[in-house]
Coordinates of C-alpha atoms in Angstrom, one line a residue:
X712 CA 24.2 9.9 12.0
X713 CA 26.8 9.1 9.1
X714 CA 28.8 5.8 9.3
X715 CA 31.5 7.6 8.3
X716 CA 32.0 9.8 11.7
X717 CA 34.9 6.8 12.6
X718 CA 37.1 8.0 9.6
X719 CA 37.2 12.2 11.7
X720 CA 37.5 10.4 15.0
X721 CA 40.2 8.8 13.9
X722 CA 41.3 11.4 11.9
X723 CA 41.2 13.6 15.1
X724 CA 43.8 10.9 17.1
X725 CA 46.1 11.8 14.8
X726 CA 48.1 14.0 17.5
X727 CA 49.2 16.5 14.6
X728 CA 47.6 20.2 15.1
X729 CA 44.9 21.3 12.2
X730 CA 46.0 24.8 11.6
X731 CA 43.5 27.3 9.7
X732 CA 45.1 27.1 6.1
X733 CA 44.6 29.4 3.5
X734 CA 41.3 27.4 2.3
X735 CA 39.7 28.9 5.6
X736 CA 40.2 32.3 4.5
X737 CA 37.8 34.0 2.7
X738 CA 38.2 33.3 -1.1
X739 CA 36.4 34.3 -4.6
X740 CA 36.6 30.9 -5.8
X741 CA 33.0 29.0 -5.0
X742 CA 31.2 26.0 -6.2
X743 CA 27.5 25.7 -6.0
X744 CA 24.7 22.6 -6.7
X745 CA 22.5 22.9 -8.7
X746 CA 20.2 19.6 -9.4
X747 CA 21.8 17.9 -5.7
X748 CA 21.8 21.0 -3.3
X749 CA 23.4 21.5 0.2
X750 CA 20.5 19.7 3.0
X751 CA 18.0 18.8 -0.4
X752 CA 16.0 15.8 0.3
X753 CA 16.0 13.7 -3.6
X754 CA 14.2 11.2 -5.0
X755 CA 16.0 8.2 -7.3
X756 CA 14.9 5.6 -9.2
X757 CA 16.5 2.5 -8.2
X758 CA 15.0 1.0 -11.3
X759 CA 17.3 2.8 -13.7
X760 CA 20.7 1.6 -14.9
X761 CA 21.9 4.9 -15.5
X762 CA 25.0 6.4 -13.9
X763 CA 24.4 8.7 -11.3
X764 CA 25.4 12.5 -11.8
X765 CA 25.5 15.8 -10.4
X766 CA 25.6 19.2 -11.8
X767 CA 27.6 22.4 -10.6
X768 CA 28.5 26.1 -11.2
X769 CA 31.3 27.9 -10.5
X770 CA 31.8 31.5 -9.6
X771 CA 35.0 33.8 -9.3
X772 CA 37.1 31.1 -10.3
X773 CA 40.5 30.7 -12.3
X774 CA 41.2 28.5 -15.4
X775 CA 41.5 24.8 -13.8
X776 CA 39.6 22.0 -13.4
X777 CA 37.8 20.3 -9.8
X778 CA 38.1 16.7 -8.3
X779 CA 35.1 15.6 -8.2
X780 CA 34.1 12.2 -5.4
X781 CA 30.9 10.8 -4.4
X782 CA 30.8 10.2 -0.7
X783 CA 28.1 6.8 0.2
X784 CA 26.4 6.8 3.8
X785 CA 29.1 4.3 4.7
X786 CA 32.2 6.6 3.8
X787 CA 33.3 4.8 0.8
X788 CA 35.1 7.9 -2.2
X789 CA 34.1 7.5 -5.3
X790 CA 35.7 9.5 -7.6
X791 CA 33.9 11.0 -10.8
X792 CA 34.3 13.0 -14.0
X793 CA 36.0 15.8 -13.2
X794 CA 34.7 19.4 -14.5
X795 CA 36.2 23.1 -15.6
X796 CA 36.1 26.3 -13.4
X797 CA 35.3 28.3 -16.1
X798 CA 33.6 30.0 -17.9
X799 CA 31.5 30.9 -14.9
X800 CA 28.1 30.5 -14.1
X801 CA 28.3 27.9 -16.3
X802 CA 26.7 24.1 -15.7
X803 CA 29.3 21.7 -15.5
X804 CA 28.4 17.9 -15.2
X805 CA 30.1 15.3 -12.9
X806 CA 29.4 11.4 -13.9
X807 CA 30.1 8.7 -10.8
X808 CA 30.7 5.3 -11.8
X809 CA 27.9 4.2 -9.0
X810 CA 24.4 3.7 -11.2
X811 CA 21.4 4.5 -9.7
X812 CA 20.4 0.6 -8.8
X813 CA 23.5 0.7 -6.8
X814 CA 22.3 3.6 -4.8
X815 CA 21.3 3.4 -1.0
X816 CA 18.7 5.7 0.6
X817 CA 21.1 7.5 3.1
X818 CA 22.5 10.7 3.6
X819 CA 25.6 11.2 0.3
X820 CA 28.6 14.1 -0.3
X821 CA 30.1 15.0 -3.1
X822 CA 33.2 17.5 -2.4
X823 CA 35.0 19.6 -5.1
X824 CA 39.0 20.1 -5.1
X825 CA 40.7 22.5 -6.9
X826 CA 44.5 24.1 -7.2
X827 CA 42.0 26.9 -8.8
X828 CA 44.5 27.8 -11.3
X829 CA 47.5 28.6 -8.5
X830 CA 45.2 30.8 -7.2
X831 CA 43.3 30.4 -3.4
X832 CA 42.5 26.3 -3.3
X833 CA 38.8 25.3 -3.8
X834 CA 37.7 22.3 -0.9
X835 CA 33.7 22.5 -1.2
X836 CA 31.5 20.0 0.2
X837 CA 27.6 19.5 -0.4
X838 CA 25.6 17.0 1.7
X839 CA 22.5 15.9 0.9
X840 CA 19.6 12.9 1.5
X841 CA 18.8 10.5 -1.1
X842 CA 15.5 8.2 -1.1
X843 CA 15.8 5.2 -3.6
X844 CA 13.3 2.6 -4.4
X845 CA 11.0 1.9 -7.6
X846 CA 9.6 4.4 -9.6
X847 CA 5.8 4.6 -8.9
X848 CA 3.2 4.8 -11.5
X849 CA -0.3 6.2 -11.1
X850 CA -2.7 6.0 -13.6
X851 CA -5.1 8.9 -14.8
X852 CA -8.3 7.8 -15.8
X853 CA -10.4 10.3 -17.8
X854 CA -13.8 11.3 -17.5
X855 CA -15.9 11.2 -20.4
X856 CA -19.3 14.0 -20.6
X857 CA -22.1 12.8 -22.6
X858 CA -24.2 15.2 -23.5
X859 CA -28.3 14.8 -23.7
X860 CA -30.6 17.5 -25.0
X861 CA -34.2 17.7 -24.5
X862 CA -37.1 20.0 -25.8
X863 CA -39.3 21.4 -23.6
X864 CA -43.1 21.5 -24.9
X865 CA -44.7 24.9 -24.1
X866 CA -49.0 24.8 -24.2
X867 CA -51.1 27.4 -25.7
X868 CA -54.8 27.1 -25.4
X869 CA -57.1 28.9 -27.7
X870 CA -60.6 29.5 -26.7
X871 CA -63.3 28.7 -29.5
X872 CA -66.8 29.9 -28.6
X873 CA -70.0 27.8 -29.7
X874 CA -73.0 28.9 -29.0
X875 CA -76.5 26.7 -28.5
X876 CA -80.0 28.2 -29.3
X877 CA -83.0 27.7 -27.7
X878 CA -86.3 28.4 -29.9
X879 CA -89.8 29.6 -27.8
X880 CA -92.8 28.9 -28.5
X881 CA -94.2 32.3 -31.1
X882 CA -97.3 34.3 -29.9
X883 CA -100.4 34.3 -31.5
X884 CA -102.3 37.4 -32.9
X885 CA -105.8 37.6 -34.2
X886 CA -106.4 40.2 -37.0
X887 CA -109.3 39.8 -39.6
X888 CA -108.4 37.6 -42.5
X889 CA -108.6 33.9 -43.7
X890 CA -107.9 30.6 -42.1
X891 CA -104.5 30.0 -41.2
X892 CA -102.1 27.0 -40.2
X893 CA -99.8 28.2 -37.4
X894 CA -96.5 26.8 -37.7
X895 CA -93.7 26.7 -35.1
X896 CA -90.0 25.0 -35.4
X897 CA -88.5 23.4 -33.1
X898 CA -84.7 22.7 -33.2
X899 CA -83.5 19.8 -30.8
X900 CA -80.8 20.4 -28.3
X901 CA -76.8 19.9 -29.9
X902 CA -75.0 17.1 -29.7
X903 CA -71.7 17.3 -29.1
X904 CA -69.0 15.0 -30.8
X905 CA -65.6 14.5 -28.9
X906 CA -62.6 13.5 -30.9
X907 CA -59.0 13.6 -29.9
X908 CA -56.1 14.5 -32.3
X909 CA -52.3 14.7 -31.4
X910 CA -51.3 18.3 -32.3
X911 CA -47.4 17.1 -32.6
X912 CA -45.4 14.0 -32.3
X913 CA -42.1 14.1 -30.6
X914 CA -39.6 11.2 -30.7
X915 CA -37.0 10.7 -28.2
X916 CA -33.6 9.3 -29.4
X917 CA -31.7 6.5 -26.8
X918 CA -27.6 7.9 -27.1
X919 CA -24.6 5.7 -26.7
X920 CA -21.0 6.7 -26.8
X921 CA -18.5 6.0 -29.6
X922 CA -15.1 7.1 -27.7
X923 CA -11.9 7.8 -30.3
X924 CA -8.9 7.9 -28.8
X925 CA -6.3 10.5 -30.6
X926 CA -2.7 10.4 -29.6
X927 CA -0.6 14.1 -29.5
X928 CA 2.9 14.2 -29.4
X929 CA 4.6 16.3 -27.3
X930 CA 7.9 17.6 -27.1
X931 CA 9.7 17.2 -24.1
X932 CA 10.3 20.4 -22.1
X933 CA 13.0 20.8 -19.0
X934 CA 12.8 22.3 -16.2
X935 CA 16.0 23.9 -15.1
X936 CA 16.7 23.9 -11.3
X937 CA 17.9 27.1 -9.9
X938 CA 20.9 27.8 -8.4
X939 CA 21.5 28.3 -4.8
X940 CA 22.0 31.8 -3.5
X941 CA 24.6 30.2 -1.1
X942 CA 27.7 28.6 -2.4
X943 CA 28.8 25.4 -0.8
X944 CA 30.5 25.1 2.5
X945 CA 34.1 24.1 3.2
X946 CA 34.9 20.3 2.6
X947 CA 35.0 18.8 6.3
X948 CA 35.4 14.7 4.3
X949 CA 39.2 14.5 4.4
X950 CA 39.3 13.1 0.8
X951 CA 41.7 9.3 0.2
X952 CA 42.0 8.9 -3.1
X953 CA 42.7 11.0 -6.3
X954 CA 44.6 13.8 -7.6
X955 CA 43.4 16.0 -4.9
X956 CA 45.6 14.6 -2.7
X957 CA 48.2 16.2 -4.4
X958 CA 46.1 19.7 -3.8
X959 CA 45.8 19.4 -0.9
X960 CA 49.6 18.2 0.3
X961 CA 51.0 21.0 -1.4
X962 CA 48.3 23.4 0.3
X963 CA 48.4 22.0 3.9
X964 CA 44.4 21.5 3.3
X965 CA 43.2 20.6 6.9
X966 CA 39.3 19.1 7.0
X967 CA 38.3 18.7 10.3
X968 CA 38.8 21.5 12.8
X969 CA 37.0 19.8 15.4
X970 CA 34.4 17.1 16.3
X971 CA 31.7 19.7 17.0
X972 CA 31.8 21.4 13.7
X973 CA 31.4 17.8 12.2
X974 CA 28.6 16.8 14.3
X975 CA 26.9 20.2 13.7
X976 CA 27.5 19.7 10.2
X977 CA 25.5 16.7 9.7
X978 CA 22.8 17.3 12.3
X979 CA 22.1 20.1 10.0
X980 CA 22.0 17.3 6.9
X981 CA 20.1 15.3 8.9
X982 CA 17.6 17.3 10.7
X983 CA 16.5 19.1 7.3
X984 CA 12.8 18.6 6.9
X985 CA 12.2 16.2 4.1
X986 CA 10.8 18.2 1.1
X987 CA 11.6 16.3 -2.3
X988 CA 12.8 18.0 -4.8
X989 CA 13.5 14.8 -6.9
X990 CA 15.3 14.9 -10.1
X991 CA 13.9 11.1 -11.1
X992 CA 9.4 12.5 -10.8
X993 CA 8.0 10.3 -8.3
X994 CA 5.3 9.5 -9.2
X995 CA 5.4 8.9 -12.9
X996 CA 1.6 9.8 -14.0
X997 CA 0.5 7.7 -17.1
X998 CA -3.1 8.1 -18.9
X999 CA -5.5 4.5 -19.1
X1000 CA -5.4 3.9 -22.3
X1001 CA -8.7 1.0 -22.1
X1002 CA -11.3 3.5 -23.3
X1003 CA -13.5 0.7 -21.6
X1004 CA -12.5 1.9 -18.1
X1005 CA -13.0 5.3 -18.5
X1006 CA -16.0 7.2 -16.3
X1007 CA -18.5 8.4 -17.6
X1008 CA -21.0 11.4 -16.8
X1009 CA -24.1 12.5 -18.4
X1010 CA -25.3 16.6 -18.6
X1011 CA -28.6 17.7 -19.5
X1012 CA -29.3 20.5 -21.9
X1013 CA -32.5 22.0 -23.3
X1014 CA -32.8 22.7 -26.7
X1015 CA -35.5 25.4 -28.2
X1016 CA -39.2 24.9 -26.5
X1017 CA -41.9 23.8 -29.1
X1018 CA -45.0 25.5 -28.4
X1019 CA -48.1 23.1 -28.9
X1020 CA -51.7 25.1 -29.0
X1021 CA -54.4 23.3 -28.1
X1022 CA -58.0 24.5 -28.6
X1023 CA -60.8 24.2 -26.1
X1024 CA -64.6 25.2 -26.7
X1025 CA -66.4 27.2 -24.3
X1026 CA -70.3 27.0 -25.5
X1027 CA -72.5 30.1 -24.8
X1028 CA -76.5 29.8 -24.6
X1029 CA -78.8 32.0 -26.3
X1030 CA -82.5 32.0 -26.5
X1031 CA -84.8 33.3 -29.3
X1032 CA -88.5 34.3 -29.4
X1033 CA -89.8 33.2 -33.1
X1034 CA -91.7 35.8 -35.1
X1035 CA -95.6 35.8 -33.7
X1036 CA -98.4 34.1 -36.1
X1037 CA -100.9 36.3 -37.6
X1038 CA -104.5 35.0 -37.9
X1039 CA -107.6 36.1 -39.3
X1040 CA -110.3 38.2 -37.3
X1041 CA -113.4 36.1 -36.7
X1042 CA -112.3 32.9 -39.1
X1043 CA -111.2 29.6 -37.2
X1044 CA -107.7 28.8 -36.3
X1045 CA -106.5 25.5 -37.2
X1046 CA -103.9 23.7 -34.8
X1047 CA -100.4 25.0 -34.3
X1048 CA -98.5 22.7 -37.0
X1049 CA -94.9 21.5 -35.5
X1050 CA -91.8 21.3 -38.0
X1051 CA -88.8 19.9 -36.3
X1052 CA -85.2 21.1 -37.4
X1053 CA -82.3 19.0 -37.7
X1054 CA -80.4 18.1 -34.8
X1055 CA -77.2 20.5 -34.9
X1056 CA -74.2 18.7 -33.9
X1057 CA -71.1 20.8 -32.2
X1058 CA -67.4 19.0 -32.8
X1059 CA -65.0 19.4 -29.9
X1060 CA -61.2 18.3 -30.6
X1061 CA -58.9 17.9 -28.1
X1062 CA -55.1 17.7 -29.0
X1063 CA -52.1 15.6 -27.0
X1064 CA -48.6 15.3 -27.6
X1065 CA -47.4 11.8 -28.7
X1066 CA -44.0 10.8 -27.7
X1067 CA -42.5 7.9 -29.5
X1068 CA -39.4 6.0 -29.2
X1069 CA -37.0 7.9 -31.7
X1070 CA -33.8 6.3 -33.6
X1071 CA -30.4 5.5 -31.6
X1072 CA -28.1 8.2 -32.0
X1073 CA -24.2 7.8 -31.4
X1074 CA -22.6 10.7 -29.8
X1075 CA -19.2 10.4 -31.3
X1076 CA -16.4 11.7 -28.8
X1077 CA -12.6 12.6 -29.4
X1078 CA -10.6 11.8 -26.0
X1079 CA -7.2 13.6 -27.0
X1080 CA -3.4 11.7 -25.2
X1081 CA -0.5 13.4 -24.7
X1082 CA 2.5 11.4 -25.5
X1083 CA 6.0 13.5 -24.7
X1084 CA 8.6 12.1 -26.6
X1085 CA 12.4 13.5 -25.6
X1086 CA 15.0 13.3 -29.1
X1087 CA 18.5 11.8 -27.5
X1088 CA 19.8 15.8 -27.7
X1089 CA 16.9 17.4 -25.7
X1090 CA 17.5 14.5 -23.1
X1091 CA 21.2 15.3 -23.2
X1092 CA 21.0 18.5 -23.0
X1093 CA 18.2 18.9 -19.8
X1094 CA 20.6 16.1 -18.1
X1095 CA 23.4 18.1 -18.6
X1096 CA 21.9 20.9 -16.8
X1097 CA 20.8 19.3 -14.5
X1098 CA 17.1 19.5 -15.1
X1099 CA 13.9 17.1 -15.4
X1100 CA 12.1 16.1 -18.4
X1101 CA 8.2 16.6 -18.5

């Protein structure tokens, strides 16, 4: 409940008769928030020395200028810049002499008082919730992909046929002739010789990281809030101090037409569920910029297979029957004479894949930081709108 509910009861003790005035009435003249809306819930930085401000529009309004005050959960007036009516739907910027370390987390006003140009009086009142405290930072660590590609080895294997002969022994036929020598050859069993050859040698490379750190600047951009389809209700904070007083004597303004509009006016500030819209970003995000604490991740890829074809002897047995010997009919046969043949010798490779430890290849990696930078009229010129920088 506001503090400052003592200044209406008093107010209301006061045994003079509020009277619905001409600022009751319906008029065209309206005011409207637009960074520090009716029941928002805001966000400020109580680390910032700046002066604490608040931007309006105006709608259906004459050539004058508003009062401007800053109400504090206690009920102390501050009073502020003061802005123009027109042109119209137009942002018009109020500065308060309270900065923003002053500020308290609490529920705040600001009302608006105009003679509107002669025309029907303006007495507008917004209400609103302010958290302060420190602006938090939270730091966005980025997460570096290292990339490792492998080859896959594909096997082919190519049959080579080799084939081992087996001689019998020949036949003998008798037919009339001379003495003869038989001869028969005899070729010893193969031998087989086993060597081993590596068809390909692949070397695999160790990868480290080599992380560069390039630094983008940004331009600021603003984001503009947007105004409120509702204007802002009638004042119900009896202003003390300024030139509105003067408004409202000469109108017969009256604030307070009775305690329970006042206390359903600020249950309403009160109650509002707390969703921060915060012209001061809370937090403030801010990228690590110790390439040392950065995570890291590795991905696999494969690169084009290499096909490795390996050849592998099948041996296929084959016997022969040598021509028969011929002899004479009726002359002696001498003993079969053996010859022996050399031994034949069959060579069977077989082929591996050598790996071996390949050079150390650095992976160089570009990590790309967006600094935004705001020029003084950019930052001037979002403020003045009321808007936030990002």
């Amino acid at each position: 409940m506001f503090s400052r509910l003592a200044n209406f009861i008093t107010t209301l003790a006061t045994p003079t008769k509020h009277t619905r005035d001409v600022a009751s009435a319906p008029a065209s003249c309206h005011s409207y928030g637009m960074d520090f809306q009716s029941g928002g819930y805001y966000f400020q930085n109580s680390l910032s020395n700046d002066n604490f401000s608040f931007v309006g529009q105006f709608s259906g309004c004459n050539s004058d200028v508003a009062y401007n005050m800053l109400v504090d959960p206690q009920g102390n007036q501050n009073m502020c810049t003061d802005t123009y009516l027109t042109p119209g739907d137009t942002d018009m910027l109020s500065t308060c002499p309270l900065k923003k370390d002053q500020l308290v987390t609490g529920n705040w006003s600001v009302i608006v008082i105009s003679n509107n140009g002669n025309g029907v009086p303006l007495a507008a009142q917004r209400d609103f919730m302010l958290s302060v405290g420190p602006q938090l930072t939270s730091t966005v660590t980025p997460t570096v992909t290292m990339t490792q590609i492998y080859t896959p080895i594909v096997s082919s294997t190519a049959i080579r046929n080799v084939t081992s002969t087996t001689y019998l022994q020949p036949l003998t036929i008798t037919v009339p002739t001379a003495t003869t020598i038989p001869t028969t050859t005899v070729t010893p069993a193969p031998v087989t010789e086993t060597k081993t050859k590596a068809v390909l040698t692949v070397g695999v490379p160790t990868y480290t990281f080599s992380i560069k750190q390039a630094t983008v600047i940004k331009t600021a951009n603003c984001a503009y809030p947007t105004r409120p389809s509702k204007y802002d209700p009638r004042a119900a904070i009896r202003p003390t101090k300024g030139p509105g007083l003067d408004i409202i004597a000469s109108a017969g303004l009256s604030f307070l037409q009775g305690i329970e509009d006042e206390l359903s006016l600020l249950d309403r500030a009160e109650d509002h569920a707390p969703v921060r819209r915060a012209p001061d970003p809370q937090p403030l995000f801010v990228t690590e910029t110790d390439t040392n604490k950065w995570n890291t991740v590795t991905a696999t890829t494969w690169g084009p297979a290499i096909t490795a074809t390996i050849t592998s002897d099948s041996t296929i047995a084959e016997t022969r029957t040598p021509n028969p010997i011929t002899v004479g009919y009726g002359i002696r046969t001498q003993d079969l004479a053996t010859v022996t043949a050399p031994t034949p010798t069959d060579t069977v490779t077989k082929y591996t894949v050598a790996t071996v430890g390949g050079a150390t290849e650095t992976l160089p990696y570009t990590y790309t930081v967006t600094a935004t930078t705001a020029p003084n009229w950019i930052a001037a010129k979002c403020s003045s709108a009321g808007g936030t920088l990002y």
